[in-house]
Amino acid sequence: MKSRTKVVVIGGGIAGCSTLYHLTQEGWSDVILVERNELTSGTTWHSAAQVTNFGMNQTMVGLKTHSIKLYKDLSENPEYPINYHHADGGIRLANTEAQMQGYRHFASMARGMGVEFEIIDAQECARRHPLISTTNLLGGLWDPLDGDIDPAQLCQALAFHARKAGAEVYRNTPVTALTQHKDDTWTVHTEKGDIDCDIVVNAGGYRVNEVGAMMGVHHPVASMEHQYFLTEDIPGIAKAGHRMPLLRCPISDYYSRQEKGGLLVGFYEQDCKPWGMDGIDPNFVNALCPDDLDRVMDVLAGAFERMPALEETGIRAIVNGPITYTIDGAPLVGPIPGKRNAFCIIGLRAGLGEGGGHGWLLAQQIVHGEACYDTWCIDPRRFTGHANVELTSLKAIEDYQNEFRFHFPHEHRPAGRPAKTTPLTPIMAAEGAEFALVNGWERVDYIKPTPEFHPSLSFNFDEAFDVIAAEVHNVQTNVGLCEVSGFNRFQITGTDAHTFLDRMFCGNVTKRPNRVGLGYLLNHHGMIKSEATFANLPASDRGPDRIWYGSAAASEFHDMDWLTQHLRDDEDVQIRSLTNEQTILVLAGPKARDVLASCARGDWSAEAFPWLSVRECFIGFAPATVMAVSFSGELAYEIHVPNASLYAAYLALREAGNPHGLKLFGARAVDSMRMEKGFLHWKADLLTEFDPFETGLDRFVKLDKPDFIGRDALIKRRENGPRKQFVTLEINTTGAPAHGGASLMQGDRVVGTITSGDWGHRVDKNLAYAFVEPALAEPDQTMQLNLCGDLIVATVISPSPYDPAFSRIKG
Ligand SMILES: Cc1cc2nc3c(=O)[nH]c(=O)nc-3n(C[C@H](O)[C@H](O)[C@H](O)COP(=O)(O)OP(=O)(O)OC[C@H]3O[C@@H](n4cnc5c(N)ncnc54)[C@H](O)[C@@H]3O)c2cc1C
């Protein structure tokens, strides 16, 4: 056994084998996989191993496409051929128009990734799958490349090719401990000896938290028991003369695929069962949980109704095994928060289909620092402090129960809520707030007109449209108050704080006291990493000279890792998170200054406190830090208040606001208004797939600065010109907003992809943002938006259609 290597991957299921293989593909051959038992002896060996292309966003579709291509290539490789039923085809069923509309959106989105799904009616479903009845069926989504693979052969083949490229695989070698050294390298202790390495990867499957504990980390991953059975041969299958397509049913929560001459039918029962929360028997190896078909009777009935042939068919085997889940159903693939040189590929609930792609994206991150797609949807840092195994289990149960029911826009499911609140949450609830979830935080979406108000789930504009219009109108004409919970905020101190930030941001970082700036952080490839405001607070009785760094609500772990990783040993810089200590109250509208002036001492005139100023003060008697910044396009103040004083500040603002017609507004009104101003959202519009020039942020880049992270790469990129260009679009319909991921077409060609869409109530236009081909990025250029299957004219317009001169913000 080697005693020194570059990377040690812990775990020999699909996650570990795929990572090892792809590390060699990316050019790193001095890599090792250690497995406590035999390869695939965790969950992988008994997987139903269906391999679909269907995903909820373009990154998921892209990585699944990679799996399919890789598995096909491997299956055809004579050196180590494997059994892969490629392209049997698969149907996701639907019995409501809303589900069908969702499928049309997902088909539009997949098209941008080169994947063609088909939307078919009930009769066509039955024609392609002769065993199903059309009762209570509207139709479905057809995935032509759906199939299934032999999971053990797949892992052996990946290990075989990795070994051939120089990797080593040590079986029956349990990892017992991990030690990290001062230079961030690791020693992996195993029962057969120690291995020193630069980087470790946790691919421990359901034992994820045993491996995590070895590095002092608890991952938000929980396991659920999951069952399928295999039937005896079914005559209808032999009669059909072709393999049965796969089926996935959101109506009754089961799936099926062909297995030999019969079917494999798997269940997502409502009465489901978490597994292994209090520890896992060390001898649970190549093992299964006890069968429990009683638990799945509800779902079974639905499967029998859809496929009556099942009623006359015997069951030949039952498989019940643990399957891992995270808080939002997507796995954790990437850097481990708070750690150096440590990665994970865990929480895979559909690891056979996705594993090829996840290992690919992880290997790219390890070797190149970033993957070819934006990986935020699978980034382990997307949940912050609230993400524990108790909460994960509640979400896992909910997710399991809804396995095939996708989330609709603005749908926030109830399990594990409320996880993160402020002192105002119950007050806002009493005011009638509808809450949305942002990284576990309850955030006011809008104020409901009546307690019974529940808009329908759909991809169209919903019944909250007029409610939001009214909130926007009050902000535009009077003044509104909005609580922004969970906004990420770091306090940066030290004599080198500005020099450090100057290196991190690609633009100007002002040192002027009491001033606020907005800027962008790039990665080493010159692509967008983060967006943040910085506010220079001079020394006061509240602290020394400080910079407040503010960024998106979910970015705390992501940004903290990025900043601390780039601190030099000789720099005097300290970074402390204030995210959970303070909350923002946004006061916005033409009367915002009057309200502020009547509850906070001092001169708040435009001359004394212009746009982009920051000042410490008291709102009533509540200490606060006020910034003159606006995401709405109106005169606005962000009032940052310690949570202990939040209610006091709120009461003072409400009282001061009463004579000015102050009303509450929520995140959906903010979203509508920011679209009218050309303001972007991190991880919707700001992606690692694009550089700041492509994203239209030229004015925030200062290439004449001697140095900043990503500068050299960006200069090279600029020479090649943009591949895509960010634009604002007007969409020619009043029926539905453009949805992120939807394709923009010219004829049969995909020419762009939507990142955000919403109605602009002040300009009375249906607005969207998109990345399009550069030749189409000029105003008045038109294309067709595939909006849930309908082709709608989309016209490029100038950014910031509302008050392009910014005169209202400057007030
Ligand atoms: C019944 C069932 C049906 C499924 N059907 C599908 C499907 O149709 N399609 C699909 O895509 N997915 C399916 N899945 C899910 C899929 O099987 C899993 O997502 C996938 O197998 C997880 O792979 P993994 O590598 O993460 O974990 P595992 O396969 O569990 O591998 C983890 C490995 O880590 C090793 N390990 C743990 N601790 C240590 C240590 N200390 N030292 C060294 N090694 C260690 C373990 O021994 C194990 O081999 C199904 C799952 C179940 C249970």
PDB file of C-alpha atoms in Angstrom, residues 473-701:
ATOM      1  CA  HIS A 473     -47.605  50.789  -5.817  1.00  0.00           C
ATOM      2  CA  ASN A 474     -47.332  51.846  -2.188  1.00  0.00           C
ATOM      3  CA  VAL A 475     -43.548  51.703  -2.334  1.00  0.00           C
ATOM      4  CA  GLN A 476     -43.610  53.788  -5.499  1.00  0.00           C
ATOM      5  CA  THR A 477     -45.991  56.445  -4.208  1.00  0.00           C
ATOM      6  CA  ASN A 478     -45.593  56.456  -0.416  1.00  0.00           C
ATOM      7  CA  VAL A 479     -43.248  54.276   1.578  1.00  0.00           C
ATOM      8  CA  GLY A 480     -42.950  50.576   2.385  1.00  0.00           C
ATOM      9  CA  LEU A 481     -41.211  48.560   5.072  1.00  0.00           C
ATOM     10  CA  CYS A 482     -39.763  45.116   4.419  1.00  0.00           C
ATOM     11  CA  GLU A 483     -37.871  42.776   6.718  1.00  0.00           C
ATOM     12  CA  VAL A 484     -34.893  41.021   5.069  1.00  0.00           C
ATOM     13  CA  SER A 485     -33.935  38.147   7.338  1.00  0.00           C
ATOM     14  CA  GLY A 486     -30.754  36.134   7.037  1.00  0.00           C
ATOM     15  CA  PHE A 487     -28.849  38.565   4.850  1.00  0.00           C
ATOM     16  CA  ASN A 488     -25.193  37.541   5.055  1.00  0.00           C
ATOM     17  CA  ARG A 489     -22.958  40.035   6.842  1.00  0.00           C
ATOM     18  CA  PHE A 490     -19.292  39.806   7.828  1.00  0.00           C
ATOM     19  CA  GLN A 491     -17.420  42.329   9.912  1.00  0.00           C
ATOM     20  CA  ILE A 492     -13.888  42.738   8.551  1.00  0.00           C
ATOM     21  CA  THR A 493     -11.306  44.490  10.709  1.00  0.00           C
ATOM     22  CA  GLY A 494      -7.509  44.906  10.772  1.00  0.00           C
ATOM     23  CA  THR A 495      -4.994  47.277   9.231  1.00  0.00           C
ATOM     24  CA  ASP A 496      -4.860  45.275   5.977  1.00  0.00           C
ATOM     25  CA  ALA A 497      -8.619  44.941   5.538  1.00  0.00           C
ATOM     26  CA  HIS A 498      -8.835  47.264   2.526  1.00  0.00           C
ATOM     27  CA  THR A 499      -5.725  45.887   0.827  1.00  0.00           C
ATOM     28  CA  PHE A 500      -7.164  42.418   1.247  1.00  0.00           C
ATOM     29  CA  LEU A 501     -10.568  43.340  -0.177  1.00  0.00           C
ATOM     30  CA  ASP A 502      -8.923  45.206  -3.020  1.00  0.00           C
ATOM     31  CA  ARG A 503      -7.353  41.888  -4.021  1.00  0.00           C
ATOM     32  CA  MET A 504     -10.627  39.990  -3.659  1.00  0.00           C
ATOM     33  CA  PHE A 505     -12.852  42.403  -5.659  1.00  0.00           C
ATOM     34  CA  CYS A 506     -12.382  42.999  -9.372  1.00  0.00           C
ATOM     35  CA  GLY A 507     -13.427  46.645  -9.105  1.00  0.00           C
ATOM     36  CA  ASN A 508     -12.840  49.726  -7.057  1.00  0.00           C
ATOM     37  CA  VAL A 509     -12.932  49.269  -3.253  1.00  0.00           C
ATOM     38  CA  THR A 510     -13.383  52.684  -1.779  1.00  0.00           C
ATOM     39  CA  LYS A 511     -11.579  53.501   1.461  1.00  0.00           C
ATOM     40  CA  ARG A 512     -13.635  56.612   2.122  1.00  0.00           C
ATOM     41  CA  PRO A 513     -15.213  56.428   5.543  1.00  0.00           C
ATOM     42  CA  ASN A 514     -19.005  56.255   5.751  1.00  0.00           C
ATOM     43  CA  ARG A 515     -19.268  55.115   2.141  1.00  0.00           C
ATOM     44  CA  VAL A 516     -20.837  51.982   0.666  1.00  0.00           C
ATOM     45  CA  GLY A 517     -19.725  50.176  -2.505  1.00  0.00           C
ATOM     46  CA  LEU A 518     -20.920  47.238  -4.565  1.00  0.00           C
ATOM     47  CA  GLY A 519     -18.525  44.832  -6.180  1.00  0.00           C
ATOM     48  CA  TYR A 520     -17.859  41.390  -7.595  1.00  0.00           C
ATOM     49  CA  LEU A 521     -15.445  38.660  -6.610  1.00  0.00           C
ATOM     50  CA  LEU A 522     -14.103  36.442  -9.371  1.00  0.00           C
ATOM     51  CA  ASN A 523     -12.586  32.990  -9.250  1.00  0.00           C
ATOM     52  CA  HIS A 524      -9.182  32.173 -10.709  1.00  0.00           C
ATOM     53  CA  HIS A 525     -10.763  31.624 -14.119  1.00  0.00           C
ATOM     54  CA  GLY A 526     -12.086  35.183 -14.157  1.00  0.00           C
ATOM     55  CA  MET A 527     -15.687  34.059 -13.652  1.00  0.00           C
ATOM     56  CA  ILE A 528     -18.224  35.467 -11.190  1.00  0.00           C
ATOM     57  CA  LYS A 529     -17.802  33.995  -7.722  1.00  0.00           C
ATOM     58  CA  SER A 530     -19.730  36.389  -5.478  1.00  0.00           C
ATOM     59  CA  GLU A 531     -21.423  39.732  -5.256  1.00  0.00           C
ATOM     60  CA  ALA A 532     -21.100  41.862  -2.130  1.00  0.00           C
ATOM     61  CA  THR A 533     -21.605  45.336  -0.743  1.00  0.00           C
ATOM     62  CA  PHE A 534     -18.955  46.789   1.502  1.00  0.00           C
ATOM     63  CA  ALA A 535     -19.565  49.620   3.958  1.00  0.00           C
ATOM     64  CA  ASN A 536     -16.768  51.527   5.670  1.00  0.00           C
ATOM     65  CA  LEU A 537     -17.698  52.169   9.288  1.00  0.00           C
ATOM     66  CA  PRO A 538     -15.271  54.429  11.154  1.00  0.00           C
ATOM     67  CA  ALA A 539     -14.329  53.651  14.763  1.00  0.00           C
ATOM     68  CA  SER A 540     -17.115  54.437  17.222  1.00  0.00           C
ATOM     69  CA  ASP A 541     -18.332  53.269  20.610  1.00  0.00           C
ATOM     70  CA  ARG A 542     -19.681  50.232  18.712  1.00  0.00           C
ATOM     71  CA  GLY A 543     -16.285  49.084  17.512  1.00  0.00           C
ATOM     72  CA  PRO A 544     -13.032  49.903  15.761  1.00  0.00           C
ATOM     73  CA  ASP A 545     -12.672  50.849  12.081  1.00  0.00           C
ATOM     74  CA  ARG A 546     -14.741  48.182  10.337  1.00  0.00           C
ATOM     75  CA  ILE A 547     -15.898  47.094   6.939  1.00  0.00           C
ATOM     76  CA  TRP A 548     -19.264  45.418   6.701  1.00  0.00           C
ATOM     77  CA  TYR A 549     -19.328  42.921   3.870  1.00  0.00           C
ATOM     78  CA  GLY A 550     -22.870  42.015   2.865  1.00  0.00           C
ATOM     79  CA  SER A 551     -23.937  39.267   0.474  1.00  0.00           C
ATOM     80  CA  ALA A 552     -26.777  36.885  -0.368  1.00  0.00           C
ATOM     81  CA  ALA A 553     -28.585  35.068   2.426  1.00  0.00           C
ATOM     82  CA  ALA A 554     -27.254  31.612   1.598  1.00  0.00           C
ATOM     83  CA  SER A 555     -23.695  32.675   0.861  1.00  0.00           C
ATOM     84  CA  GLU A 556     -22.322  32.750   4.417  1.00  0.00           C
ATOM     85  CA  PHE A 557     -20.245  29.549   4.328  1.00  0.00           C
ATOM     86  CA  HIS A 558     -19.380  29.962   0.660  1.00  0.00           C
ATOM     87  CA  ASP A 559     -18.092  33.513   0.999  1.00  0.00           C
ATOM     88  CA  MET A 560     -16.408  32.901   4.351  1.00  0.00           C
ATOM     89  CA  ASP A 561     -14.426  29.996   2.877  1.00  0.00           C
ATOM     90  CA  TRP A 562     -13.482  32.001  -0.190  1.00  0.00           C
ATOM     91  CA  LEU A 563     -12.318  35.007   1.822  1.00  0.00           C
ATOM     92  CA  THR A 564     -10.419  33.096   4.522  1.00  0.00           C
ATOM     93  CA  GLN A 565      -8.721  30.834   1.965  1.00  0.00           C
ATOM     94  CA  HIS A 566      -7.168  33.911   0.356  1.00  0.00           C
ATOM     95  CA  LEU A 567      -5.941  35.602   3.513  1.00  0.00           C
ATOM     96  CA  ARG A 568      -2.155  35.752   3.623  1.00  0.00           C
ATOM     97  CA  ASP A 569      -0.338  34.756   6.789  1.00  0.00           C
ATOM     98  CA  ASP A 570       1.260  38.181   7.134  1.00  0.00           C
ATOM     99  CA  GLU A 571      -2.003  40.119   6.740  1.00  0.00           C
ATOM    100  CA  ASP A 572      -3.704  41.782   9.687  1.00  0.00           C
ATOM    101  CA  VAL A 573      -7.305  40.946   8.832  1.00  0.00           C
ATOM    102  CA  GLN A 574     -10.051  39.457  10.986  1.00  0.00           C
ATOM    103  CA  ILE A 575     -13.398  38.278   9.610  1.00  0.00           C
ATOM    104  CA  ARG A 576     -16.389  37.640  11.844  1.00  0.00           C
ATOM    105  CA  SER A 577     -19.865  36.645  10.746  1.00  0.00           C
ATOM    106  CA  LEU A 578     -22.718  38.817  12.035  1.00  0.00           C
ATOM    107  CA  THR A 579     -25.294  37.014   9.901  1.00  0.00           C
ATOM    108  CA  ASN A 580     -27.297  35.606  12.791  1.00  0.00           C
ATOM    109  CA  GLU A 581     -26.960  38.710  14.944  1.00  0.00           C
ATOM    110  CA  GLN A 582     -28.505  41.427  12.796  1.00  0.00           C
ATOM    111  CA  THR A 583     -31.539  41.811  10.548  1.00  0.00           C
ATOM    112  CA  ILE A 584     -32.324  44.400   7.892  1.00  0.00           C
ATOM    113  CA  LEU A 585     -35.422  46.539   7.759  1.00  0.00           C
ATOM    114  CA  VAL A 586     -35.710  48.136   4.328  1.00  0.00           C
ATOM    115  CA  LEU A 587     -37.521  51.449   4.197  1.00  0.00           C
ATOM    116  CA  ALA A 588     -38.285  52.288   0.565  1.00  0.00           C
ATOM    117  CA  GLY A 589     -40.282  54.907  -1.281  1.00  0.00           C
ATOM    118  CA  PRO A 590     -40.342  58.657  -1.891  1.00  0.00           C
ATOM    119  CA  LYS A 591     -41.350  59.290   1.722  1.00  0.00           C
ATOM    120  CA  ALA A 592     -38.634  57.056   3.195  1.00  0.00           C
ATOM    121  CA  ARG A 593     -36.471  60.034   4.141  1.00  0.00           C
ATOM    122  CA  ASP A 594     -39.347  61.713   6.006  1.00  0.00           C
ATOM    123  CA  VAL A 595     -40.023  58.544   7.969  1.00  0.00           C
ATOM    124  CA  LEU A 596     -36.369  58.063   8.835  1.00  0.00           C
ATOM    125  CA  ALA A 597     -35.914  61.692   9.829  1.00  0.00           C
ATOM    126  CA  SER A 598     -38.871  61.555  12.159  1.00  0.00           C
ATOM    127  CA  CYS A 599     -37.583  58.561  14.139  1.00  0.00           C
ATOM    128  CA  ALA A 600     -33.778  58.977  13.986  1.00  0.00           C
ATOM    129  CA  ARG A 601     -31.823  62.044  15.069  1.00  0.00           C
ATOM    130  CA  GLY A 602     -29.451  63.710  12.621  1.00  0.00           C
ATOM    131  CA  ASP A 603     -29.517  65.318   9.201  1.00  0.00           C
ATOM    132  CA  TRP A 604     -30.830  62.813   6.627  1.00  0.00           C
ATOM    133  CA  SER A 605     -30.994  65.262   3.729  1.00  0.00           C
ATOM    134  CA  ALA A 606     -29.661  64.168   0.334  1.00  0.00           C
ATOM    135  CA  GLU A 607     -26.684  66.464   0.875  1.00  0.00           C
ATOM    136  CA  ALA A 608     -25.810  65.179   4.345  1.00  0.00           C
ATOM    137  CA  PHE A 609     -26.588  61.519   3.644  1.00  0.00           C
ATOM    138  CA  PRO A 610     -26.462  60.899  -0.104  1.00  0.00           C
ATOM    139  CA  TRP A 611     -26.921  57.613  -1.938  1.00  0.00           C
ATOM    140  CA  LEU A 612     -24.232  55.060  -0.953  1.00  0.00           C
ATOM    141  CA  SER A 613     -23.675  56.515   2.523  1.00  0.00           C
ATOM    142  CA  VAL A 614     -23.570  54.579   5.780  1.00  0.00           C
ATOM    143  CA  ARG A 615     -24.101  55.921   9.270  1.00  0.00           C
ATOM    144  CA  GLU A 616     -24.617  54.560  12.779  1.00  0.00           C
ATOM    145  CA  CYS A 617     -27.632  55.962  14.586  1.00  0.00           C
ATOM    146  CA  PHE A 618     -30.659  55.064  16.683  1.00  0.00           C
ATOM    147  CA  ILE A 619     -34.098  54.306  15.322  1.00  0.00           C
ATOM    148  CA  GLY A 620     -36.095  55.525  18.290  1.00  0.00           C
ATOM    149  CA  PHE A 621     -33.810  54.078  20.924  1.00  0.00           C
ATOM    150  CA  ALA A 622     -32.795  50.990  18.938  1.00  0.00           C
ATOM    151  CA  PRO A 623     -29.165  51.033  17.767  1.00  0.00           C
ATOM    152  CA  ALA A 624     -28.985  50.776  13.987  1.00  0.00           C
ATOM    153  CA  THR A 625     -26.632  51.120  11.045  1.00  0.00           C
ATOM    154  CA  VAL A 626     -28.287  52.785   8.067  1.00  0.00           C
ATOM    155  CA  MET A 627     -27.114  52.452   4.471  1.00  0.00           C
ATOM    156  CA  ALA A 628     -28.511  54.558   1.643  1.00  0.00           C
ATOM    157  CA  VAL A 629     -28.806  51.752  -0.877  1.00  0.00           C
ATOM    158  CA  SER A 630     -31.771  50.510  -2.888  1.00  0.00           C
ATOM    159  CA  PHE A 631     -32.739  47.238  -4.547  1.00  0.00           C
ATOM    160  CA  SER A 632     -36.185  48.587  -5.434  1.00  0.00           C
ATOM    161  CA  GLY A 633     -35.221  51.601  -7.509  1.00  0.00           C
ATOM    162  CA  GLU A 634     -36.890  54.001  -5.098  1.00  0.00           C
ATOM    163  CA  LEU A 635     -35.259  56.180  -2.481  1.00  0.00           C
ATOM    164  CA  ALA A 636     -34.448  53.558   0.152  1.00  0.00           C
ATOM    165  CA  TYR A 637     -32.528  52.816   3.319  1.00  0.00           C
ATOM    166  CA  GLU A 638     -31.257  49.507   4.572  1.00  0.00           C
ATOM    167  CA  ILE A 639     -31.528  49.685   8.347  1.00  0.00           C
ATOM    168  CA  HIS A 640     -29.371  47.023  10.006  1.00  0.00           C
ATOM    169  CA  VAL A 641     -30.507  46.311  13.555  1.00  0.00           C
ATOM    170  CA  PRO A 642     -29.210  43.876  16.197  1.00  0.00           C
ATOM    171  CA  ASN A 643     -31.891  41.230  16.692  1.00  0.00           C
ATOM    172  CA  ALA A 644     -32.302  42.187  20.360  1.00  0.00           C
ATOM    173  CA  SER A 645     -33.491  45.660  19.269  1.00  0.00           C
ATOM    174  CA  LEU A 646     -35.321  44.651  16.107  1.00  0.00           C
ATOM    175  CA  TYR A 647     -38.825  44.834  17.521  1.00  0.00           C
ATOM    176  CA  ALA A 648     -38.106  48.240  19.081  1.00  0.00           C
ATOM    177  CA  ALA A 649     -36.822  49.571  15.748  1.00  0.00           C
ATOM    178  CA  TYR A 650     -39.824  48.101  13.952  1.00  0.00           C
ATOM    179  CA  LEU A 651     -42.289  49.766  16.323  1.00  0.00           C
ATOM    180  CA  ALA A 652     -40.513  53.113  15.945  1.00  0.00           C
ATOM    181  CA  LEU A 653     -40.554  52.881  12.151  1.00  0.00           C
ATOM    182  CA  ARG A 654     -44.197  51.867  12.019  1.00  0.00           C
ATOM    183  CA  GLU A 655     -45.210  54.742  14.246  1.00  0.00           C
ATOM    184  CA  ALA A 656     -43.120  57.215  12.259  1.00  0.00           C
ATOM    185  CA  GLY A 657     -44.492  55.763   9.039  1.00  0.00           C
ATOM    186  CA  ASN A 658     -48.186  55.960   9.901  1.00  0.00           C
ATOM    187  CA  PRO A 659     -48.692  59.573   8.786  1.00  0.00           C
ATOM    188  CA  HIS A 660     -46.907  58.755   5.515  1.00  0.00           C
ATOM    189  CA  GLY A 661     -48.976  55.733   4.543  1.00  0.00           C
ATOM    190  CA  LEU A 662     -46.278  53.189   5.400  1.00  0.00           C
ATOM    191  CA  LYS A 663     -47.264  49.610   4.596  1.00  0.00           C
ATOM    192  CA  LEU A 664     -45.393  46.333   4.681  1.00  0.00           C
ATOM    193  CA  PHE A 665     -44.078  44.712   1.528  1.00  0.00           C
ATOM    194  CA  GLY A 666     -42.356  41.417   0.860  1.00  0.00           C
ATOM    195  CA  ALA A 667     -39.750  39.624  -1.180  1.00  0.00           C
ATOM    196  CA  ARG A 668     -41.971  39.142  -4.240  1.00  0.00           C
ATOM    197  CA  ALA A 669     -42.503  42.877  -4.583  1.00  0.00           C
ATOM    198  CA  VAL A 670     -38.741  43.327  -4.207  1.00  0.00           C
ATOM    199  CA  ASP A 671     -38.128  40.768  -6.928  1.00  0.00           C
ATOM    200  CA  SER A 672     -40.499  42.517  -9.296  1.00  0.00           C
ATOM    201  CA  MET A 673     -38.897  45.911  -8.641  1.00  0.00           C
ATOM    202  CA  ARG A 674     -35.312  44.712  -8.978  1.00  0.00           C
ATOM    203  CA  MET A 675     -36.130  43.343 -12.437  1.00  0.00           C
ATOM    204  CA  GLU A 676     -37.170  46.835 -13.473  1.00  0.00           C
ATOM    205  CA  LYS A 677     -33.803  48.177 -12.333  1.00  0.00           C
ATOM    206  CA  GLY A 678     -31.438  45.680 -13.914  1.00  0.00           C
ATOM    207  CA  PHE A 679     -30.348  44.376 -10.489  1.00  0.00           C
ATOM    208  CA  LEU A 680     -29.151  40.770 -10.401  1.00  0.00           C
ATOM    209  CA  HIS A 681     -29.602  37.847  -8.036  1.00  0.00           C
ATOM    210  CA  TRP A 682     -26.636  35.731  -6.984  1.00  0.00           C
ATOM    211  CA  LYS A 683     -26.938  32.179  -8.356  1.00  0.00           C
ATOM    212  CA  ALA A 684     -29.927  33.043 -10.529  1.00  0.00           C
ATOM    213  CA  ASP A 685     -28.266  35.648 -12.768  1.00  0.00           C
ATOM    214  CA  LEU A 686     -24.730  35.663 -11.345  1.00  0.00           C
ATOM    215  CA  LEU A 687     -23.131  32.331 -12.220  1.00  0.00           C
ATOM    216  CA  THR A 688     -19.627  30.880 -12.299  1.00  0.00           C
ATOM    217  CA  GLU A 689     -20.332  30.009 -15.948  1.00  0.00           C
ATOM    218  CA  PHE A 690     -19.949  33.650 -17.018  1.00  0.00           C
ATOM    219  CA  ASP A 691     -17.428  36.430 -16.561  1.00  0.00           C
ATOM    220  CA  PRO A 692     -18.375  39.977 -15.519  1.00  0.00           C
ATOM    221  CA  PHE A 693     -18.230  41.277 -19.107  1.00  0.00           C
ATOM    222  CA  GLU A 694     -20.635  38.604 -20.315  1.00  0.00           C
ATOM    223  CA  THR A 695     -22.846  39.427 -17.320  1.00  0.00           C
ATOM    224  CA  GLY A 696     -22.935  43.109 -18.322  1.00  0.00           C
ATOM    225  CA  LEU A 697     -20.964  44.250 -15.297  1.00  0.00           C
ATOM    226  CA  ASP A 698     -18.163  46.052 -17.163  1.00  0.00           C
ATOM    227  CA  ARG A 699     -18.517  49.121 -14.963  1.00  0.00           C
ATOM    228  CA  PHE A 700     -17.590  47.050 -11.915  1.00  0.00           C
ATOM    229  CA  VAL A 701     -14.294  45.800 -13.401  1.00  0.00           C
TER     230      VAL A 701
END
